[in-house]
Coordinates of C-alpha atoms and ligand atoms in Angstrom, one line a residue:
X399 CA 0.0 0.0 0.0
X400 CA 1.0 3.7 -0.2
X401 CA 0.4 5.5 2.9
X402 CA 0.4 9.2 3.7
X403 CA 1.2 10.1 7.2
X404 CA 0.5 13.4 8.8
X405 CA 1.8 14.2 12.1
X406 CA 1.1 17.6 13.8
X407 CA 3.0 20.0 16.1
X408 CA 2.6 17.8 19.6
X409 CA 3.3 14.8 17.3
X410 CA 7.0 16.1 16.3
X411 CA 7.0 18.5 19.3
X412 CA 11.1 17.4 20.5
X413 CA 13.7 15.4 19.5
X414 CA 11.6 12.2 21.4
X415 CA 8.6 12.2 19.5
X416 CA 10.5 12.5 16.2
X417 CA 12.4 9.8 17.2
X418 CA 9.0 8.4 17.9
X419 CA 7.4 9.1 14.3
X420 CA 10.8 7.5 12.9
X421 CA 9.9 4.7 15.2
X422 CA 6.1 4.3 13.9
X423 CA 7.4 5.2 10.0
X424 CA 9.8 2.4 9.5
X425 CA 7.5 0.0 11.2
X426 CA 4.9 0.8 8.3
X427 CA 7.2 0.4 6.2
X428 CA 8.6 -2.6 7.2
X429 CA 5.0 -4.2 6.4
X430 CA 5.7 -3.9 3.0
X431 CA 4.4 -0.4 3.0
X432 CA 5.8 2.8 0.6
X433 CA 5.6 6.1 3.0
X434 CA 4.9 9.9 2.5
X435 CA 5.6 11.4 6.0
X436 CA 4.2 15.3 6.1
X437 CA 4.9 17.1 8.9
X438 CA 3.8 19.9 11.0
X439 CA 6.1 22.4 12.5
X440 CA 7.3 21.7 16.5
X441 CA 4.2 22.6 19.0
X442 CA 4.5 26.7 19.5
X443 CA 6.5 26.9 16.8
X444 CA 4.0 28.7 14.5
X445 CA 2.7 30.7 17.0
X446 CA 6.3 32.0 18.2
X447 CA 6.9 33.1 14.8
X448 CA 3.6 34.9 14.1
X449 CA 4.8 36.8 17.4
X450 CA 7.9 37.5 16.6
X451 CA 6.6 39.1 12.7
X452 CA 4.6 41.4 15.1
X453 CA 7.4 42.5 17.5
X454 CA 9.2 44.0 14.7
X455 CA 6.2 45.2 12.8
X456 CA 2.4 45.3 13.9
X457 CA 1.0 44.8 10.7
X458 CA 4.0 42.4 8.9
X459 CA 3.8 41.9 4.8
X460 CA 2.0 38.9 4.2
X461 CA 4.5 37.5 1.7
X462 CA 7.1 38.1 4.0
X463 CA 5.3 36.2 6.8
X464 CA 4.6 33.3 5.1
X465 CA 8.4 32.9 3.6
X466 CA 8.7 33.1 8.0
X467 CA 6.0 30.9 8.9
X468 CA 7.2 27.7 6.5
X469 CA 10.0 27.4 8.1
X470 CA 9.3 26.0 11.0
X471 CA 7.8 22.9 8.8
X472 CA 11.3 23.0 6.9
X473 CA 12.9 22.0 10.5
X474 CA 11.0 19.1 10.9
X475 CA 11.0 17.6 8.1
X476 CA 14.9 18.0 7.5
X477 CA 15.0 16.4 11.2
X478 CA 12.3 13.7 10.4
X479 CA 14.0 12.6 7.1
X480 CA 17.4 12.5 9.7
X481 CA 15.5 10.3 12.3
X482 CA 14.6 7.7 9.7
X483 CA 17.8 7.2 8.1
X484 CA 19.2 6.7 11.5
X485 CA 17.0 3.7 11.7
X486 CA 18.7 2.6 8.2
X487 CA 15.8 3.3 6.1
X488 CA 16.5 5.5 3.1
X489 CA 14.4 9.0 3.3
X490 CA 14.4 12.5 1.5
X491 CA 12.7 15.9 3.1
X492 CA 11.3 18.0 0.4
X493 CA 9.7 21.3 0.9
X494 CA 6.4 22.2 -0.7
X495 CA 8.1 23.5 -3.6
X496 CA 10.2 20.4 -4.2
X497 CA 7.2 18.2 -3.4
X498 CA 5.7 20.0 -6.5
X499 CA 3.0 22.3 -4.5
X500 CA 1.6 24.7 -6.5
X501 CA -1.0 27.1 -5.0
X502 CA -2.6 30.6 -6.0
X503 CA -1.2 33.8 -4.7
X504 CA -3.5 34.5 -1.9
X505 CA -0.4 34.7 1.0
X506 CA -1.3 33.1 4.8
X507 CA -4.4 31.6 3.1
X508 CA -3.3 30.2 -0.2
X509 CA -5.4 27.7 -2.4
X510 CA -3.6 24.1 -3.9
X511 CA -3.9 24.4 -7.4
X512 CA -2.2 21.7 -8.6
X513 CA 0.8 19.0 -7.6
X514 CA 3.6 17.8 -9.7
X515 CA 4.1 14.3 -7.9
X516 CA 6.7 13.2 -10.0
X517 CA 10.1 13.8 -7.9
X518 CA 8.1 11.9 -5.1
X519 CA 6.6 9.0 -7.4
X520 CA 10.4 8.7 -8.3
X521 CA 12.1 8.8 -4.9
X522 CA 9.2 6.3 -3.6
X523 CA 9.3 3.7 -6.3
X524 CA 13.4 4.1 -5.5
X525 CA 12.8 2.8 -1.9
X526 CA 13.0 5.9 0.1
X527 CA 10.2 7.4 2.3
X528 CA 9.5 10.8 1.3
X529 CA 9.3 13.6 3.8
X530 CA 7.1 16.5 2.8
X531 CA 7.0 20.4 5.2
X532 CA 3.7 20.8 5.9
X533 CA 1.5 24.1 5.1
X534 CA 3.4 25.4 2.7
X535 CA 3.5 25.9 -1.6
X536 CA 4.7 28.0 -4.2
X537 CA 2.6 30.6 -6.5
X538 CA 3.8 29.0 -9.8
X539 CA 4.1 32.7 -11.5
X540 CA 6.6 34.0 -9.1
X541 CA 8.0 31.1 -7.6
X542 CA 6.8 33.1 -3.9
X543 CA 6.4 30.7 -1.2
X544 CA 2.9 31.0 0.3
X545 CA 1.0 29.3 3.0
X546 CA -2.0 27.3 3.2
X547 CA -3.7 28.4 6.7
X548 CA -3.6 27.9 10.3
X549 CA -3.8 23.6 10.3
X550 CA -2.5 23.6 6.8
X551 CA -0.7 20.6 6.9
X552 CA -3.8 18.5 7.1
X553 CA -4.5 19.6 3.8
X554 CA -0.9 18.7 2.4
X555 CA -1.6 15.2 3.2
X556 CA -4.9 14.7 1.9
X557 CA -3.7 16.8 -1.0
X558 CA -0.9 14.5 -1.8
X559 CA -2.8 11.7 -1.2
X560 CA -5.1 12.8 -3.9
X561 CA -1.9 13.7 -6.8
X562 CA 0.1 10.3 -5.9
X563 CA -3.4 7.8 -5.6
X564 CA -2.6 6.9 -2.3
X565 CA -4.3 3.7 -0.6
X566 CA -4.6 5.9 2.5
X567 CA -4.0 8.8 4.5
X568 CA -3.8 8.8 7.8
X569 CA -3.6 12.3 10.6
X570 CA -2.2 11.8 13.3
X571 CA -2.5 13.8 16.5
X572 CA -2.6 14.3 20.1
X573 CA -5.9 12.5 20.9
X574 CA -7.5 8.8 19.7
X575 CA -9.8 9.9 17.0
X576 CA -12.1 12.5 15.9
X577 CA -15.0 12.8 19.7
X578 CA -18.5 13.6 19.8
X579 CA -17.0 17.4 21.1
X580 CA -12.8 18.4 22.5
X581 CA -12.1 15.9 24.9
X582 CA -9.9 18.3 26.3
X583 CA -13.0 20.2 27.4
X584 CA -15.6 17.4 28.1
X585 CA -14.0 14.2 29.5
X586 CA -16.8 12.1 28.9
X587 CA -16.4 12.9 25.3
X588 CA -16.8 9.5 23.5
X589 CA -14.6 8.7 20.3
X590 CA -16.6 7.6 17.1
X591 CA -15.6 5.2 15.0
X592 CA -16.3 6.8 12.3
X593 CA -18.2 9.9 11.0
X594 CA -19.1 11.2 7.6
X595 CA -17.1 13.8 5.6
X596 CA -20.4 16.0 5.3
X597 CA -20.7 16.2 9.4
X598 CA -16.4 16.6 9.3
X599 CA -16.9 19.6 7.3
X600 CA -19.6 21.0 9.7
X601 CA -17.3 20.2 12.5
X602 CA -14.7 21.5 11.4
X603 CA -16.1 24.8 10.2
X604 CA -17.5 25.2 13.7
X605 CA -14.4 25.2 15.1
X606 CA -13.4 21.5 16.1
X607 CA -9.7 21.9 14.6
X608 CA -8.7 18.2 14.9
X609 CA -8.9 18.5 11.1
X610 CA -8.5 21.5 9.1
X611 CA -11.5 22.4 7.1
X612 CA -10.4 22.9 4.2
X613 CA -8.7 19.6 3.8
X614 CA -12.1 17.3 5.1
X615 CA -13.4 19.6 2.0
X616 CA -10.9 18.1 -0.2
X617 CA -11.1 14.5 1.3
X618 CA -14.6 14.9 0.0
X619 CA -14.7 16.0 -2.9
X620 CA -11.9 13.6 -4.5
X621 CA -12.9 10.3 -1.6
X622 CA -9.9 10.2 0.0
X623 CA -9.9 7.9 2.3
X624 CA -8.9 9.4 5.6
X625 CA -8.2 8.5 9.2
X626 CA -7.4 10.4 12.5
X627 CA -5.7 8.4 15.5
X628 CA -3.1 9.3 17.8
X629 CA 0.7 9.2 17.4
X630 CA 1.1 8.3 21.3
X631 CA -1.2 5.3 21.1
X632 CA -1.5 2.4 18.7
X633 CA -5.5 2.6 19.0
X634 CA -7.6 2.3 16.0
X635 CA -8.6 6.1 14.9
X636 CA -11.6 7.2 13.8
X637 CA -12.2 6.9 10.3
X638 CA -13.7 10.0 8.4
X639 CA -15.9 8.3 5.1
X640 CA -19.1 8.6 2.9
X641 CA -22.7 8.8 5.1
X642 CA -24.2 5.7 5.2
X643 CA -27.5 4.4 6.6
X644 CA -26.6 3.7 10.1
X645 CA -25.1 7.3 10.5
X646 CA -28.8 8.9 9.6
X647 CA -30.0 7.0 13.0
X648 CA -27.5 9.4 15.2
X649 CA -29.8 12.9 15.3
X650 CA -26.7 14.5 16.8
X651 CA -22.8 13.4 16.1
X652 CA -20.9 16.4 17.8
X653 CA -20.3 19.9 19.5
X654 CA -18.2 22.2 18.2
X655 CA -17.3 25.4 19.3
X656 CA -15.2 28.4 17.6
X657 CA -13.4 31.4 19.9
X658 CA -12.0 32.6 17.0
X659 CA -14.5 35.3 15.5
X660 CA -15.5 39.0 16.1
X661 CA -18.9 40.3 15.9
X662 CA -18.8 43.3 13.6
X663 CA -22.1 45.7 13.5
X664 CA -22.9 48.0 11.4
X665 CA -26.1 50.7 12.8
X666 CA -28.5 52.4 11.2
X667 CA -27.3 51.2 7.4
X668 CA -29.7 52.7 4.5
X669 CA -32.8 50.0 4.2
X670 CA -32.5 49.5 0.7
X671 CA -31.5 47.3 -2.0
X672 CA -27.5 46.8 -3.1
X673 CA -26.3 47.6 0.9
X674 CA -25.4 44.2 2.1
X675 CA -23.9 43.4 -1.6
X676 CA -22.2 45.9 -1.5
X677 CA -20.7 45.3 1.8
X678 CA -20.1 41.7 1.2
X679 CA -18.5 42.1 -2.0
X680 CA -15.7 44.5 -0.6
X681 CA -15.2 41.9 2.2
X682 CA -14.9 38.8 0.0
X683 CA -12.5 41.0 -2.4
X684 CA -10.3 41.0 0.7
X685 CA -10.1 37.5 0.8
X686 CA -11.9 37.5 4.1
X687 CA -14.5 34.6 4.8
X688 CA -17.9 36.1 6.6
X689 CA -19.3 33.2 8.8
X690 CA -22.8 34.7 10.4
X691 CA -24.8 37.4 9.2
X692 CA -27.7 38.5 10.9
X693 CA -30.0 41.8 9.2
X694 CA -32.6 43.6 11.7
X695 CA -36.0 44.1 10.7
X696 CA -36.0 47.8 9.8
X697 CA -38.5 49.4 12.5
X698 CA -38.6 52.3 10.9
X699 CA -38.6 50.8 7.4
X700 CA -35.5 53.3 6.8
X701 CA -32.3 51.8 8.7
X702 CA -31.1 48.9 9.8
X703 CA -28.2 47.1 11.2
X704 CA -26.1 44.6 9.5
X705 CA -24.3 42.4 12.1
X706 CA -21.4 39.7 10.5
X707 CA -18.5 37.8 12.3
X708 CA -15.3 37.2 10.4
X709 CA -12.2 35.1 12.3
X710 CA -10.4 37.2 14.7
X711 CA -7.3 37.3 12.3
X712 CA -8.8 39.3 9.8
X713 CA -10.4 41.6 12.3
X714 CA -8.8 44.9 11.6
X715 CA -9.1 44.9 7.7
X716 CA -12.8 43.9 8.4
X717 CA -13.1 46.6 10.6
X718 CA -11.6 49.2 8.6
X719 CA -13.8 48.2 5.2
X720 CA -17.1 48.2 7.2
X721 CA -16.0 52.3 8.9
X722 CA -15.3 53.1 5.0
X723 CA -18.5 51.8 4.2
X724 CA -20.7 53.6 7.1
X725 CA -18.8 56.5 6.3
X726 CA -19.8 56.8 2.6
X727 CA -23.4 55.4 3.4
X728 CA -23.9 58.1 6.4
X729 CA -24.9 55.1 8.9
X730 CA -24.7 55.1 12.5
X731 CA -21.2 53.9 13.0
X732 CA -19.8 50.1 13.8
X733 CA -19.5 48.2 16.9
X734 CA -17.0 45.5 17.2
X735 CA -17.3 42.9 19.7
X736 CA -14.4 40.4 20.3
X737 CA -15.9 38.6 23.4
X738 CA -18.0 36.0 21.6
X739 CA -17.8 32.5 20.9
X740 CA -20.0 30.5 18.5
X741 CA -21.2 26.4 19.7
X742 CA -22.9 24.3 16.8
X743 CA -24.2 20.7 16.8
X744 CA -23.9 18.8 14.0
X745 CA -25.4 15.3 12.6
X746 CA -26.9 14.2 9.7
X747 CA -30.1 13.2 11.3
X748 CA -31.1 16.2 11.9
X749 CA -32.4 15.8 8.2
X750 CA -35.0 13.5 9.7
X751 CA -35.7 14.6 13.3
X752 CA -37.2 17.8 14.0
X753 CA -36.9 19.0 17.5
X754 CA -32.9 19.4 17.4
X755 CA -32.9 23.3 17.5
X756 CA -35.5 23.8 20.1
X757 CA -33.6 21.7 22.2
X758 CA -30.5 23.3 22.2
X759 CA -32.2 26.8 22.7
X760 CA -33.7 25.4 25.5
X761 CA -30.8 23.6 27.3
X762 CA -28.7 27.0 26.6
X763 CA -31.7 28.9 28.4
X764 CA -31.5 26.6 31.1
X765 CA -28.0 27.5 32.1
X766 CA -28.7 31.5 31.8
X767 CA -26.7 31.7 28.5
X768 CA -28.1 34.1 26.1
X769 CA -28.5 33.4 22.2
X770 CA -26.9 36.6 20.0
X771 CA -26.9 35.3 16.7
X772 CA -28.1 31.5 15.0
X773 CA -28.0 30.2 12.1
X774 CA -28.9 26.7 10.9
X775 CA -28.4 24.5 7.6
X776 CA -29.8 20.5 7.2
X777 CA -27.3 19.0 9.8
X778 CA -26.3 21.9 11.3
X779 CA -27.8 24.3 14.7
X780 CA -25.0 27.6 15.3
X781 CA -25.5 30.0 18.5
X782 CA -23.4 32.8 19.1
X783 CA -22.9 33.5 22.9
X784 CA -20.7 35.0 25.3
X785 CA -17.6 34.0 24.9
X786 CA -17.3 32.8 29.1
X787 CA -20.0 30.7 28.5
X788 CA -18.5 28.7 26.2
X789 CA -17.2 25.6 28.2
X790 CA -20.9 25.5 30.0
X791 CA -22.3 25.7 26.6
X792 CA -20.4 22.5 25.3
X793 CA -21.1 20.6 28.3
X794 CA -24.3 21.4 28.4
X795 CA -25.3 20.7 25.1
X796 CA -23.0 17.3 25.4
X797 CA -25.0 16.2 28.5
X798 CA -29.1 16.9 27.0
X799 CA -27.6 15.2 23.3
X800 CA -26.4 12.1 25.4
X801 CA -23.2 12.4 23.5
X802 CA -21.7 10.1 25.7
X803 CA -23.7 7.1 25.1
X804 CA -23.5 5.7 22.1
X805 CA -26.7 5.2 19.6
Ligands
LIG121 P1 -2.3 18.8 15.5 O1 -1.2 19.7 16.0 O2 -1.9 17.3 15.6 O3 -2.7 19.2 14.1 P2 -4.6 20.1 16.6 O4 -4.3 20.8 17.9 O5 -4.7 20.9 15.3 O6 -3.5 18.9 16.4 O7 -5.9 19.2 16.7 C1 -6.1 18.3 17.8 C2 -6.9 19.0 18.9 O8 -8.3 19.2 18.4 C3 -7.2 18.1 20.1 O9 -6.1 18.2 21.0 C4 -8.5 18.6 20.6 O10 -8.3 19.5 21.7 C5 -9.1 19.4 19.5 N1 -10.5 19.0 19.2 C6 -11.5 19.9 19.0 N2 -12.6 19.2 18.8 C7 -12.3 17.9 18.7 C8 -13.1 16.7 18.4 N3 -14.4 16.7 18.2 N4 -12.4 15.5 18.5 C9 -11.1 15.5 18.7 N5 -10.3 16.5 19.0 C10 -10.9 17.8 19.0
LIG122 N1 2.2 24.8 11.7 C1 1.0 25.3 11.1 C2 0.0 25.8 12.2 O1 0.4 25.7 13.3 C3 0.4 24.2 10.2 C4 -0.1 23.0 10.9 O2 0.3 22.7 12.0 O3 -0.8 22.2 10.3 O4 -1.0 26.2 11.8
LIG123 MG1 -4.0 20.6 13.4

């Protein structure tokens, strides 16, 4: 089989677990397997970089940041590559450019356009195990190096497990699986065996960052069979697949929550038509993705308010679009509110069972917490809240969905 690996930060965090991956990489291969190994930068790494880009400049060029960020991926996979061949296996780190990663030019947040697999179907079919830096391409026009988002190098793996037909590609991470909500938060979380791309997605979107969203998006859309399990453990994982039958039976699959958006306002906005498409356009020409948006009934059937949340990274050039715009409109002026979080459920039987949403409003009610925003879609119930409520919320919501007991 050909197997694609991904390990994240706490995976290849010190010299031990890279020794450890080493470990776990040569013993798949020793099975007979051939191995892509993608990596993650070291725990903090990313992080300490993205701090350091703001301690010599507050607002740091994105090109230039994301030449920064991939290096910390360059590390470990020059050290993972090292750790292999000390077990006398035969290995080769490539960067995303030398894996063949082309992407568009959209910097910290780039797209994969396309993959030239063919220096890695070579070195593979030549016996070595190829080891890929995580989150990172090139923009084929310029040659700029460019990242693919915060989690990115989930979407390396499946990506180059799409280009080179792999049989499998597996994530691997700190906890057993992909849990009915963060185990970290709710301890009686339960591990599923396995759970549909479609509620992945949902998951993810909401905030759950075991996977990356975008890449469950492209393990859909091309099948790529996935699995998450942990690097510490040699548990079975969860396995992330098609929807079938049994899954419809589950009304609810899992929490998610997201602490990562502002609530942006906009008061007393002209009540008429070509406003919010006007807005939205200017925000989606910045490349920034709108998650909520909730529009007041006019009472006076002249102004309204427009209220949005975006991910707290692109807060300022939200910000500053949305004053332009109340500024040329003559509106009321725009409130930001950074102290929100936003818990979903998700499960596709929700397309069957009425009953979900009222429940949730209602077990939120019951513990004082008060609903700012919701939306819904077929297998999916969002509340914005307060952002100190969150951890209630997700227990909450865990306990009245019997999350831990299984169907
Ligand atoms: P890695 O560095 O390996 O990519 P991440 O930190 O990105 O790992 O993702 C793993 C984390 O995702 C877990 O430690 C857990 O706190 C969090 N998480 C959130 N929701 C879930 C969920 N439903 N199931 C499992 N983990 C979850
Ligand atoms: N190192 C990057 C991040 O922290 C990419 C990843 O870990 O997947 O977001
Ligand atoms: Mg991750």
């Amino acid at each position: 089989m050909l197997i694609v690996q991904k390990y994240g930060g706490t995976s290849v965090a010190n010299i031990d677990r890279i020794k450890a991956v080493a470990d776990r990489v040569a013993k798949t291969v020793q099975q007979g397997n051939q191995v892509v190994v993608v990596v993650s930068a070291m725990a903090g790494e990313t992080d300490k970089l993205i701090d350091l880009a703001h301690q010599v400049n507050p607002s740091p060029g994105e090109r230039e940041m994301d030449l920064l960020l991939s290096s910390g991926e360059r590390v470990t996979s020059a050290l993972t590559a090292m750790a292999i061949q000390a077990l006398g296996h035969k290995a080769i780190a490539l960067t995303g450019r030398q894996m063949g990663i082309i992407t568009d030019k959209v910097h910290t947040k780039a797209k994969i356009e396309k993959i030239y697999g063919d220096r890695a179907k070579k070195a593979l079919e030549e016996g070595y195990v190829v080891v890929v830096a995580g989150f990172q391409g090139i923009a084929e026009d310029d040659e700029d190096v460019t990242t693919l988002g915060r989690g990115g190098s989930d979407l390396t793996a499946v990506a180059i497990a799409w280009a080179l037909n792999a049989d499998l590609c597996e994530i691997y991470t700190d906890v057993e699986g992909v849990f009915t909500t963060d185990p970290n938060i709710v301890p009686e979380a339960r591990k599923l065996e396995k759970i549909s791309y479609e509620e992945m997605l949902e998951l993810a979107s909401s905030g759950a960052k075991v996977l990356q969203t975008r890449s469950v998006e492209f393990a859909m859309k091309y099948n790529v069979p996935l699995v998450v399990r942990s690097s510490f453990t040699d548990r079975p994982g969860t396995l992330v697949c098609k929807e079938d039958t049994d899954m419809e039976k589950v009304m609810v699959s899992g929490v998610a929550y997201d602490k990562n958006q502002v609530k942006i306002t906009i008061l007393g906005v002209p009540d008429k038509p070509g406003i919010a498409a006007r807005l939205f356009k200017t925000i989606a020409d910045a490349n920034i993705v709108v998650d909520m948006i909730v529009q007041n009934i006019s009472s006076d059937g002249k102004s309204t308010d427009i209220s949005f949340t975006v991910p707290k990274t692109d807060k300022e050039k939200a910000v500053k679009i949305s004053e332009e715009l109340s500024n040329d409109l003559g509106a009321q002026g725009v409130l930001v509110d950074d102290n929100i979080s936003k818990v979903s459920i998700v499960g596709v039987g929700m397309k069957t069972h009425s009953g979900v949403a009222a429940r949730m409003f209602e077990t939120l009610a019951n513990h004082g917490i008060n609903i700012m925003m919701i939306s819904t879609s077929e297998i999916k119930v969002s509340c914005v809240i307060q952002d100190k409520y969150t951890e209630l919320a997700v227990r909450a919501l865990h306990e009245a969905f019997e999350l831990d007991k299984a169907a």
